[in-house]
Amino acid sequence: MQVTVLAGGYGGARMAHGFALEADRRAARSEELLELTVIGNTADDLEVHGLHVAPDLDTVMYTLAGLANVTTGWGVRDETWSASEMLERYSEPTWFRLGDRDLATHIVRTKRLSAGERLTTVTVALCAGLGIRSRLLPVTDGRLRTKIRTGDGWLEFQDYFVRRQHADDVHEVRFDGLSEVTATPEVLAAIGSADLIVVAPSNPFVSVAPVLEVSGVLAAVMANQNPVIGVSPIVGGAALRGPAAAMMRTQGYEATSTGVAAFYAERYPGLLDVLALDTADADQAEPVRRAGIRPLVTPTVMYEEQDRRALAVALLEAATRNMPE
Amino acid sequence: MQVTVLAGGYGGARMAHGFALEADRRAARSEELLELTVIGNTADDLEVHGLHVAPDLDTVMYTLAGLANVTTGWGVRDETWSASEMLERYSEPTWFRLGDRDLATHIVRTKRLSAGERLTTVTVALCAGLGIRSRLLPVTDGRLRTKIRTGDGWLEFQDYFVRRQHADDVHEVRFDGLSEVTATPEVLAAIGSADLIVVAPSNPFVSVAPVLEVSGVLAAVMANQNPVIGVSPIVGGAALRGPAAAMMRTQGYEATSTGVAAFYAERYPGLLDVLALDTADADQAEPVRRAGIRPLVTPTVMYEEQDRRALAVALLEAATRNMPE
């Protein structure tokens, strides 16, 4: 069974981890193998101190490696900050904080990209170094950059997200470079051969959209006749993390799973067969269904590993029920 | 009073530190100011993990900043090694070990060089960040690389020096790029205006030579009529650190201060007015004099700060005695 997850950072990483844990469990018991491919967002990548940083890929990678810092929600656990202190002495801007262990990732990525390697093969090599058995692929090897229009004009994504702590109202989102980039052959193959495609509970506007809108991705997903299941990033009217709820409101949607269903139904009609929404939002099941998407009410909050795997199992069961004849 | 020190790493850093300490003492007591410029060797620079590392410049810089690791003799004190552990997981070669604090230096240097800055201005900026009041200048902004011929053929300098722990006999030394590089205007000015030029107790073959042989340096030193004082890196028949003594023997000199005097007298005739040699080698004073260089017998071992400053003071006094009429 092949599962392909379209993922942003925080929610995408946890969703991917759930499938990876289930894959490990199946492998240990010699059950039918589950092959996981995670397709990661690169539109929030940035250069920091001259290094290529890929926050969403890294959050997925560190989570799959069991190295994620659960306190911060980003970076590596048991981190040290020696380089950062020196970088401050050298007057480098350090609002985008990089720990010492994390820096090693960016150093290796930058070195290999400078030598002409594709981001895809670099990412695969980094994951191999951390002992990750699943496959993590950037959606594109090209340069894609999210820009956010606020009351202060257009901002770089991480300027809005980290430096200004996503406090601004978001009036508009655009993806610079979109007309020049294409999905990699590996990404298109992973979508084409998937028995289940999962749209992770990541921010629809700035995490999922820049994956879906890369040339080739949406068409490949639509061409795959197997189930496509989304997971709502909104629980009880709020995002577990980040500005998804606020962004939904400024973009004209209510900050509920119904709003999420409406967004996907309008922006990508026919994409989602099923939308998983949290048991706390069971009352949203009917409105979601009216938006043309089958609701799946199930616990979606993934703090603990067991919750992550349980959600993955629930989606796998729903997929089996929703398999085309 | 302007003092210009031609320096390699270990011995050069300590010699420079002695003058910097004396400069601080004079400034604190409103005595005649001592302006120190250190001209650093860059021929042992290398790329590590895609980062530009300048070991000799950094040893001088960290020493002047009071950050040097006196246990290792290289790198920064109170260092952490988190990035290095991750780099190993990513299968990066880590025989040239870079600590986390040290990495920050190379990251900033690489970023600024990539942006088109000169190594000179980058070095000055790094020193400013660490609060260094003296001036540290790379001898050239160009690319110069020491190669060492051993029984196994030509090796990169740090391959010979660090990876193989300078265990090989050195048959030949060459400086790749020498015909293309020139001394910077800042270096030539610092030599031209010096009241005292010091050739630090660094390895004559691989630390001092690649400074002196950069186009413009030797001519500028010879054109300056003020005293040029060398300090012997050999004490009691051995180098305090590194392969200087072994290298002298394979290059046809005895491993004594007399051998050092012979090397400078043959290779750079007329360069040294004075050679400082350690009190332990007082018996070498006459042979040094016979090589045509005035001997100065004085303690030259610089473990402690007070020893460093004392040697600087001894050289300043000798310079005053040797001033041209």
CSV table of N, CA and C in Angstrom, one decimal, chain B residues 46-194:
chain,number,residue,atom,x,y,z
B,46,LEU,N,41.1,26.7,3.8
B,46,LEU,CA,40.5,25.5,3.1
B,46,LEU,C,39.0,25.7,3.2
B,47,GLU,N,38.4,24.8,2.3
B,47,GLU,CA,36.9,24.7,2.4
B,47,GLU,C,36.6,23.5,3.2
B,48,VAL,N,35.7,23.7,4.2
B,48,VAL,CA,35.2,22.6,5.0
B,48,VAL,C,33.7,22.7,5.0
B,49,HIS,N,33.0,21.6,4.6
B,49,HIS,CA,31.5,21.6,4.5
B,49,HIS,C,31.1,22.8,3.6
B,50,GLY,N,31.9,23.2,2.6
B,50,GLY,CA,31.5,24.3,1.8
B,50,GLY,C,31.7,25.7,2.4
B,51,LEU,N,32.3,25.7,3.6
B,51,LEU,CA,32.6,27.0,4.2
B,51,LEU,C,34.1,27.3,4.1
B,52,HIS,N,34.3,28.6,4.0
B,52,HIS,CA,35.7,29.1,3.9
B,52,HIS,C,36.3,29.2,5.3
B,53,VAL,N,37.3,28.4,5.6
B,53,VAL,CA,37.9,28.3,6.9
B,53,VAL,C,39.3,28.9,6.7
B,54,ALA,N,39.7,29.8,7.6
B,54,ALA,CA,41.0,30.5,7.6
B,54,ALA,C,41.7,30.2,8.9
B,55,PRO,N,42.3,29.1,9.1
B,55,PRO,CA,42.8,28.6,10.4
B,55,PRO,C,43.8,29.6,11.1
B,56,ASP,N,44.8,30.2,10.3
B,56,ASP,CA,45.7,31.1,10.9
B,56,ASP,C,45.1,32.4,11.3
B,57,LEU,N,44.3,33.0,10.4
B,57,LEU,CA,43.6,34.2,10.8
B,57,LEU,C,42.8,34.0,12.0
B,58,ASP,N,42.1,32.9,12.1
B,58,ASP,CA,41.2,32.7,13.2
B,58,ASP,C,41.9,32.4,14.5
B,59,THR,N,43.1,31.8,14.4
B,59,THR,CA,43.8,31.6,15.7
B,59,THR,C,44.3,32.9,16.2
B,60,VAL,N,44.7,33.8,15.3
B,60,VAL,CA,45.1,35.1,15.7
B,60,VAL,C,43.9,35.9,16.3
B,61,MET,N,42.8,35.8,15.6
B,61,MET,CA,41.6,36.5,16.0
B,61,MET,C,41.1,36.1,17.3
B,62,TYR,N,40.9,34.8,17.5
B,62,TYR,CA,40.4,34.2,18.8
B,62,TYR,C,41.4,34.6,19.9
B,63,THR,N,42.7,34.5,19.6
B,63,THR,CA,43.7,34.8,20.7
B,63,THR,C,43.6,36.3,21.1
B,64,LEU,N,43.5,37.2,20.1
B,64,LEU,CA,43.4,38.6,20.4
B,64,LEU,C,42.1,38.9,21.1
B,65,ALA,N,41.0,38.1,20.8
B,65,ALA,CA,39.7,38.4,21.5
B,65,ALA,C,39.6,37.7,22.8
B,66,GLY,N,40.7,37.0,23.2
B,66,GLY,CA,40.6,36.3,24.5
B,66,GLY,C,39.7,35.1,24.5
B,67,LEU,N,39.5,34.6,23.3
B,67,LEU,CA,38.5,33.4,23.1
B,67,LEU,C,39.3,32.1,22.8
B,68,ALA,N,40.6,32.2,22.7
B,68,ALA,CA,41.3,31.0,22.2
B,68,ALA,C,41.2,29.9,23.1
B,69,ASN,N,41.1,28.7,22.5
B,69,ASN,CA,41.1,27.5,23.3
B,69,ASN,C,42.6,27.1,23.6
B,70,VAL,N,43.0,27.3,24.8
B,70,VAL,CA,44.4,27.0,25.1
B,70,VAL,C,44.7,25.5,25.2
B,71,THR,N,43.7,24.8,25.5
B,71,THR,CA,43.9,23.3,25.6
B,71,THR,C,44.2,22.7,24.2
B,72,THR,N,43.4,23.0,23.2
B,72,THR,CA,43.6,22.5,21.9
B,72,THR,C,44.7,23.2,21.1
B,73,GLY,N,44.8,24.5,21.4
B,73,GLY,CA,45.7,25.4,20.6
B,73,GLY,C,45.1,25.9,19.3
B,74,TRP,N,43.8,25.5,19.1
B,74,TRP,CA,43.1,26.0,17.9
B,74,TRP,C,41.6,26.1,18.4
B,75,GLY,N,40.8,26.9,17.6
B,75,GLY,CA,39.4,27.0,17.9
B,75,GLY,C,39.1,27.9,19.1
B,76,VAL,N,37.9,27.8,19.6
B,76,VAL,CA,37.3,28.7,20.6
B,76,VAL,C,37.2,28.0,21.9
B,77,ARG,N,37.4,28.7,23.0
B,77,ARG,CA,37.2,28.0,24.3
B,77,ARG,C,35.7,27.9,24.6
B,78,ASP,N,35.4,27.1,25.6
B,78,ASP,CA,34.0,26.9,26.0
B,78,ASP,C,33.2,26.4,24.7
B,79,GLU,N,33.8,25.6,23.9
B,79,GLU,CA,33.2,25.3,22.6
B,79,GLU,C,32.2,24.1,22.8
B,80,THR,N,31.2,24.0,22.0
B,80,THR,CA,30.3,22.9,21.9
B,80,THR,C,30.4,22.2,20.5
B,81,TRP,N,30.0,21.0,20.4
B,81,TRP,CA,30.2,20.2,19.2
B,81,TRP,C,29.0,19.6,18.6
B,82,SER,N,27.9,20.3,18.8
B,82,SER,CA,26.6,19.7,18.4
B,82,SER,C,26.5,19.6,16.9
B,83,ALA,N,26.9,20.6,16.2
B,83,ALA,CA,26.8,20.6,14.7
B,83,ALA,C,27.7,19.5,14.2
B,84,SER,N,28.9,19.3,14.8
B,84,SER,CA,29.8,18.3,14.3
B,84,SER,C,29.2,16.9,14.4
B,85,GLU,N,28.5,16.7,15.5
B,85,GLU,CA,27.9,15.3,15.6
B,85,GLU,C,26.9,15.1,14.5
B,86,MET,N,26.1,16.2,14.2
B,86,MET,CA,25.1,16.0,13.1
B,86,MET,C,25.8,15.9,11.8
B,87,LEU,N,26.9,16.6,11.6
B,87,LEU,CA,27.6,16.5,10.3
B,87,LEU,C,28.1,15.1,10.1
B,88,GLU,N,28.5,14.4,11.2
B,88,GLU,CA,28.9,13.0,11.1
B,88,GLU,C,27.8,12.2,10.6
B,89,ARG,N,26.6,12.4,11.2
B,89,ARG,CA,25.4,11.6,10.8
B,89,ARG,C,25.1,11.8,9.3
B,90,TYR,N,25.5,13.0,8.8
B,90,TYR,CA,25.2,13.3,7.4
B,90,TYR,C,26.4,12.8,6.5
B,91,SER,N,27.3,12.1,7.1
B,91,SER,CA,28.5,11.5,6.4
B,91,SER,C,29.5,12.5,5.9
B,92,GLU,N,29.5,13.7,6.5
B,92,GLU,CA,30.5,14.7,6.1
B,92,GLU,C,31.8,14.3,6.8
B,93,PRO,N,32.9,14.5,6.1
B,93,PRO,CA,34.2,14.2,6.7
B,93,PRO,C,34.4,15.2,7.8
B,94,THR,N,34.7,14.7,9.0
B,94,THR,CA,34.9,15.6,10.2
B,94,THR,C,36.3,15.6,10.8
B,95,TRP,N,37.3,15.1,10.0
B,95,TRP,CA,38.6,15.1,10.5
B,95,TRP,C,39.1,16.5,10.8
B,96,PHE,N,38.6,17.5,10.1
B,96,PHE,CA,38.9,18.9,10.4
B,96,PHE,C,37.8,19.4,11.2
B,97,ARG,N,38.0,19.3,12.6
B,97,ARG,CA,36.8,19.5,13.5
B,97,ARG,C,36.5,21.0,13.7
B,98,LEU,N,35.3,21.3,13.5
B,98,LEU,CA,34.8,22.7,13.7
B,98,LEU,C,33.8,22.7,14.8
B,99,GLY,N,34.1,23.5,15.8
B,99,GLY,CA,33.1,23.6,16.9
B,99,GLY,C,32.0,24.5,16.5
B,100,ASP,N,30.9,24.6,17.3
B,100,ASP,CA,29.7,25.4,17.0
B,100,ASP,C,30.0,26.9,16.9
B,101,ARG,N,30.8,27.3,17.9
B,101,ARG,CA,31.1,28.8,18.0
B,101,ARG,C,32.0,29.1,16.8
B,102,ASP,N,33.0,28.3,16.5
B,102,ASP,CA,33.9,28.5,15.4
B,102,ASP,C,33.1,28.5,14.1
B,103,LEU,N,32.1,27.6,14.0
B,103,LEU,CA,31.4,27.5,12.7
B,103,LEU,C,30.7,28.8,12.4
B,104,ALA,N,30.3,29.6,13.4
B,104,ALA,CA,29.6,30.8,13.1
B,104,ALA,C,30.6,31.8,12.4
B,105,THR,N,31.9,31.7,12.7
B,105,THR,CA,32.9,32.6,12.0
B,105,THR,C,32.9,32.2,10.6
B,106,HIS,N,33.0,30.9,10.3
B,106,HIS,CA,33.1,30.5,8.9
B,106,HIS,C,31.9,30.7,8.1
B,107,ILE,N,30.7,30.6,8.8
B,107,ILE,CA,29.4,30.9,8.1
B,107,ILE,C,29.4,32.3,7.7
B,108,VAL,N,29.8,33.2,8.6
B,108,VAL,CA,29.7,34.7,8.2
B,108,VAL,C,30.7,35.0,7.2
B,109,ARG,N,31.9,34.4,7.3
B,109,ARG,CA,33.0,34.7,6.3
B,109,ARG,C,32.5,34.2,4.9
B,110,THR,N,32.0,33.0,4.9
B,110,THR,CA,31.6,32.5,3.6
B,110,THR,C,30.5,33.3,3.0
B,111,LYS,N,29.5,33.7,3.8
B,111,LYS,CA,28.4,34.5,3.3
B,111,LYS,C,28.9,35.8,2.7
B,112,ARG,N,29.8,36.5,3.4
B,112,ARG,CA,30.2,37.8,2.9
B,112,ARG,C,31.1,37.7,1.7
B,113,LEU,N,32.0,36.7,1.7
B,113,LEU,CA,32.8,36.4,0.5
B,113,LEU,C,31.9,36.1,-0.7
B,114,SER,N,30.9,35.3,-0.5
B,114,SER,CA,30.0,35.0,-1.6
B,114,SER,C,29.3,36.2,-2.1
B,115,ALA,N,29.1,37.2,-1.3
B,115,ALA,CA,28.4,38.4,-1.7
B,115,ALA,C,29.4,39.3,-2.4
B,116,GLY,N,30.7,38.9,-2.5
B,116,GLY,CA,31.6,39.7,-3.3
B,116,GLY,C,32.6,40.6,-2.4
B,117,GLU,N,32.4,40.4,-1.1
B,117,GLU,CA,33.3,41.2,-0.2
B,117,GLU,C,34.8,40.7,-0.3
B,118,ARG,N,35.7,41.6,0.0
B,118,ARG,CA,37.1,41.1,0.1
B,118,ARG,C,37.3,40.4,1.5
B,119,LEU,N,38.3,39.5,1.5
B,119,LEU,CA,38.6,38.8,2.7
B,119,LEU,C,39.1,39.8,3.7
B,120,THR,N,39.8,40.9,3.3
B,120,THR,CA,40.3,41.9,4.2
B,120,THR,C,39.1,42.6,5.0
B,121,THR,N,38.1,43.0,4.3
B,121,THR,CA,37.0,43.7,5.0
B,121,THR,C,36.2,42.7,5.8
B,122,VAL,N,36.1,41.5,5.4
B,122,VAL,CA,35.4,40.5,6.1
B,122,VAL,C,36.1,40.2,7.5
B,123,THR,N,37.5,40.1,7.4
B,123,THR,CA,38.3,39.9,8.5
B,123,THR,C,38.2,41.0,9.5
B,124,VAL,N,38.3,42.2,9.0
B,124,VAL,CA,38.2,43.4,9.9
B,124,VAL,C,36.8,43.4,10.6
B,125,ALA,N,35.8,43.0,9.8
B,125,ALA,CA,34.4,43.0,10.4
B,125,ALA,C,34.3,42.0,11.5
B,126,LEU,N,34.8,40.8,11.2
B,126,LEU,CA,34.8,39.7,12.3
B,126,LEU,C,35.5,40.2,13.5
B,127,CYS,N,36.7,40.8,13.3
B,127,CYS,CA,37.5,41.2,14.5
B,127,CYS,C,36.7,42.3,15.3
B,128,ALA,N,36.0,43.2,14.6
B,128,ALA,CA,35.2,44.2,15.2
B,128,ALA,C,34.1,43.6,16.1
B,129,GLY,N,33.5,42.5,15.5
B,129,GLY,CA,32.4,41.8,16.2
B,129,GLY,C,32.9,41.2,17.5
B,130,LEU,N,34.2,40.8,17.6
B,130,LEU,CA,34.8,40.2,18.8
B,130,LEU,C,35.5,41.3,19.7
B,131,GLY,N,35.3,42.5,19.3
B,131,GLY,CA,35.8,43.6,20.1
B,131,GLY,C,37.3,43.8,20.1
B,132,ILE,N,38.0,43.3,19.0
B,132,ILE,CA,39.4,43.4,18.9
B,132,ILE,C,39.8,44.8,18.5
B,133,ARG,N,40.8,45.4,19.2
B,133,ARG,CA,41.2,46.8,18.9
B,133,ARG,C,42.3,46.8,17.9
B,134,SER,N,43.2,45.8,17.9
B,134,SER,CA,44.2,45.8,16.9
B,134,SER,C,43.7,45.4,15.5
B,135,ARG,N,44.6,45.5,14.5
B,135,ARG,CA,44.1,45.3,13.1
B,135,ARG,C,44.7,44.0,12.6
B,136,LEU,N,43.8,43.1,12.2
B,136,LEU,CA,44.3,41.8,11.6
B,136,LEU,C,43.9,41.9,10.1
B,137,LEU,N,45.0,41.6,9.2
B,137,LEU,CA,44.8,41.7,7.8
B,137,LEU,C,45.3,40.4,7.2
B,138,PRO,N,44.5,39.8,6.3
B,138,PRO,CA,45.1,38.7,5.5
B,138,PRO,C,46.1,39.3,4.5
B,139,VAL,N,47.2,38.6,4.3
B,139,VAL,CA,48.2,39.1,3.5
B,139,VAL,C,47.7,39.4,2.1
B,140,THR,N,46.7,38.7,1.6
B,140,THR,CA,46.2,38.9,0.3
B,140,THR,C,44.7,38.6,0.3
B,141,ASP,N,44.0,39.2,-0.7
B,141,ASP,CA,42.6,38.8,-0.9
B,141,ASP,C,42.5,37.6,-1.9
B,142,GLY,N,43.6,37.3,-2.5
B,142,GLY,CA,43.6,36.3,-3.5
B,142,GLY,C,43.7,34.9,-2.9
B,143,ARG,N,43.6,33.9,-3.8
B,143,ARG,CA,43.6,32.5,-3.3
B,143,ARG,C,45.0,31.9,-3.4
B,144,LEU,N,45.5,31.6,-2.3
B,144,LEU,CA,46.9,31.0,-2.2
B,144,LEU,C,46.7,29.7,-1.4
B,145,ARG,N,47.4,28.6,-1.8
B,145,ARG,CA,47.2,27.4,-1.1
B,145,ARG,C,48.5,26.6,-1.0
B,146,THR,N,48.9,26.3,0.2
B,146,THR,CA,50.2,25.6,0.4
B,146,THR,C,49.9,24.1,0.1
B,147,LYS,N,50.9,23.6,-0.7
B,147,LYS,CA,50.9,22.1,-1.0
B,147,LYS,C,52.2,21.5,-0.4
B,148,ILE,N,52.1,20.3,0.1
B,148,ILE,CA,53.2,19.7,0.7
B,148,ILE,C,53.5,18.4,0.0
B,149,ARG,N,54.8,18.2,-0.4
B,149,ARG,CA,55.2,17.0,-1.1
B,149,ARG,C,55.8,16.0,0.0
B,150,THR,N,55.2,14.9,0.1
B,150,THR,CA,55.6,13.9,1.1
B,150,THR,C,55.9,12.6,0.3
B,151,GLY,N,56.3,11.5,1.0
B,151,GLY,CA,56.5,10.3,0.3
B,151,GLY,C,55.3,9.8,-0.4
B,152,ASP,N,54.1,10.3,-0.1
B,152,ASP,CA,52.9,9.9,-0.8
B,152,ASP,C,52.5,10.9,-1.8
B,153,GLY,N,53.4,11.8,-2.2
B,153,GLY,CA,53.1,12.8,-3.3
B,153,GLY,C,52.6,14.1,-2.7
B,154,TRP,N,52.0,14.9,-3.5
B,154,TRP,CA,51.6,16.2,-3.1
B,154,TRP,C,50.3,16.1,-2.3
B,155,LEU,N,50.3,16.8,-1.2
B,155,LEU,CA,49.1,16.8,-0.3
B,155,LEU,C,48.6,18.3,-0.1
B,156,GLU,N,47.3,18.4,0.1
B,156,GLU,CA,46.8,19.7,0.6
B,156,GLU,C,47.4,20.0,1.9
B,157,PHE,N,47.6,21.2,2.3
B,157,PHE,CA,48.3,21.5,3.5
B,157,PHE,C,47.6,20.9,4.7
B,158,GLN,N,46.3,21.1,4.8
B,158,GLN,CA,45.6,20.6,6.0
B,158,GLN,C,45.4,19.1,6.0
B,159,ASP,N,45.5,18.5,4.9
B,159,ASP,CA,45.5,17.1,4.8
B,159,ASP,C,46.8,16.6,5.5
B,160,TYR,N,47.9,17.2,5.1
B,160,TYR,CA,49.2,16.9,5.7
B,160,TYR,C,49.2,17.2,7.2
B,161,PHE,N,48.7,18.4,7.5
B,161,PHE,CA,48.9,19.0,8.9
B,161,PHE,C,47.9,18.4,9.9
B,162,VAL,N,46.6,18.4,9.5
B,162,VAL,CA,45.6,17.9,10.5
B,162,VAL,C,45.3,16.5,10.3
B,163,ARG,N,44.9,16.1,9.1
B,163,ARG,CA,44.4,14.7,8.9
B,163,ARG,C,45.5,13.7,9.2
B,164,ARG,N,46.7,14.0,8.6
B,164,ARG,CA,47.8,13.1,8.8
B,164,ARG,C,48.7,13.5,9.9
B,165,GLN,N,48.3,14.5,10.7
B,165,GLN,CA,49.0,15.0,11.9
B,165,GLN,C,50.5,15.2,11.7
B,166,HIS,N,50.8,15.9,10.6
B,166,HIS,CA,52.1,16.2,10.1
B,166,HIS,C,53.1,15.2,10.5
B,167,ALA,N,52.8,13.9,10.2
B,167,ALA,CA,53.7,12.8,10.5
B,167,ALA,C,54.6,12.5,9.3
B,168,ASP,N,54.3,13.0,8.2
B,168,ASP,CA,55.1,12.7,7.0
B,168,ASP,C,56.3,13.6,6.9
B,169,ASP,N,57.4,13.1,6.4
B,169,ASP,CA,58.6,13.9,6.0
B,169,ASP,C,58.1,14.8,4.9
B,170,VAL,N,58.6,16.1,5.0
B,170,VAL,CA,58.2,17.1,4.0
B,170,VAL,C,59.4,17.2,3.0
B,171,HIS,N,59.2,16.8,1.8
B,171,HIS,CA,60.3,17.0,0.8
B,171,HIS,C,60.3,18.3,0.1
B,172,GLU,N,59.1,18.9,0.0
B,172,GLU,CA,59.0,20.1,-0.8
B,172,GLU,C,57.7,20.8,-0.4
B,173,VAL,N,57.8,22.2,-0.5
B,173,VAL,CA,56.6,23.0,-0.2
B,173,VAL,C,56.4,23.9,-1.4
B,174,ARG,N,55.1,24.1,-1.8
B,174,ARG,CA,54.9,25.1,-2.8
B,174,ARG,C,53.6,25.8,-2.5
B,175,PHE,N,53.5,27.0,-3.1
B,175,PHE,CA,52.3,27.8,-2.8
B,175,PHE,C,51.5,28.1,-4.1
B,176,ASP,N,50.4,27.3,-4.2
B,176,ASP,CA,49.7,27.4,-5.5
B,176,ASP,C,49.0,28.8,-5.5
B,177,GLY,N,49.1,29.4,-6.6
B,177,GLY,CA,48.4,30.7,-6.8
B,177,GLY,C,49.3,31.9,-6.6
B,178,LEU,N,50.6,31.6,-6.2
B,178,LEU,CA,51.5,32.7,-5.8
B,178,LEU,C,51.7,33.7,-7.0
B,179,SER,N,51.7,33.2,-8.2
B,179,SER,CA,52.0,34.2,-9.3
B,179,SER,C,50.7,35.0,-9.6
B,180,GLU,N,49.6,34.7,-9.1
B,180,GLU,CA,48.4,35.5,-9.4
B,180,GLU,C,48.0,36.4,-8.3
B,181,VAL,N,48.5,36.2,-7.0
B,181,VAL,CA,48.0,37.1,-5.9
B,181,VAL,C,49.0,38.2,-5.6
B,182,THR,N,48.5,39.2,-5.0
B,182,THR,CA,49.3,40.4,-4.6
B,182,THR,C,48.9,40.8,-3.2
B,183,ALA,N,49.8,41.4,-2.5
B,183,ALA,CA,49.5,41.9,-1.2
B,183,ALA,C,48.4,43.0,-1.4
B,184,THR,N,47.6,43.2,-0.3
B,184,THR,CA,46.6,44.2,-0.4
B,184,THR,C,47.2,45.6,-0.2
B,185,PRO,N,46.6,46.6,-0.6
B,185,PRO,CA,47.1,48.0,-0.3
B,185,PRO,C,47.2,48.2,1.2
B,186,GLU,N,46.3,47.6,2.0
B,186,GLU,CA,46.4,47.8,3.5
B,186,GLU,C,47.6,47.1,4.0
B,187,VAL,N,48.0,46.0,3.5
B,187,VAL,CA,49.1,45.3,4.0
B,187,VAL,C,50.4,46.1,3.6
B,188,LEU,N,50.5,46.5,2.4
B,188,LEU,CA,51.7,47.3,2.0
B,188,LEU,C,51.8,48.6,2.8
B,189,ALA,N,50.7,49.2,3.1
B,189,ALA,CA,50.7,50.4,3.9
B,189,ALA,C,51.2,50.1,5.3
B,190,ALA,N,50.7,49.0,5.9
B,190,ALA,CA,51.0,48.7,7.3
B,190,ALA,C,52.5,48.3,7.4
B,191,ILE,N,53.1,47.7,6.3
B,191,ILE,CA,54.5,47.4,6.3
B,191,ILE,C,55.3,48.7,6.1
B,192,GLY,N,54.8,49.5,5.2
B,192,GLY,CA,55.6,50.8,4.8
B,192,GLY,C,55.7,51.7,6.0
B,193,SER,N,54.6,51.8,6.8
B,193,SER,CA,54.6,52.8,7.9
B,193,SER,C,55.0,52.2,9.2
B,194,ALA,N,55.5,51.0,9.3
B,194,ALA,CA,55.8,50.3,10.5
B,194,ALA,C,57.1,50.9,11.1
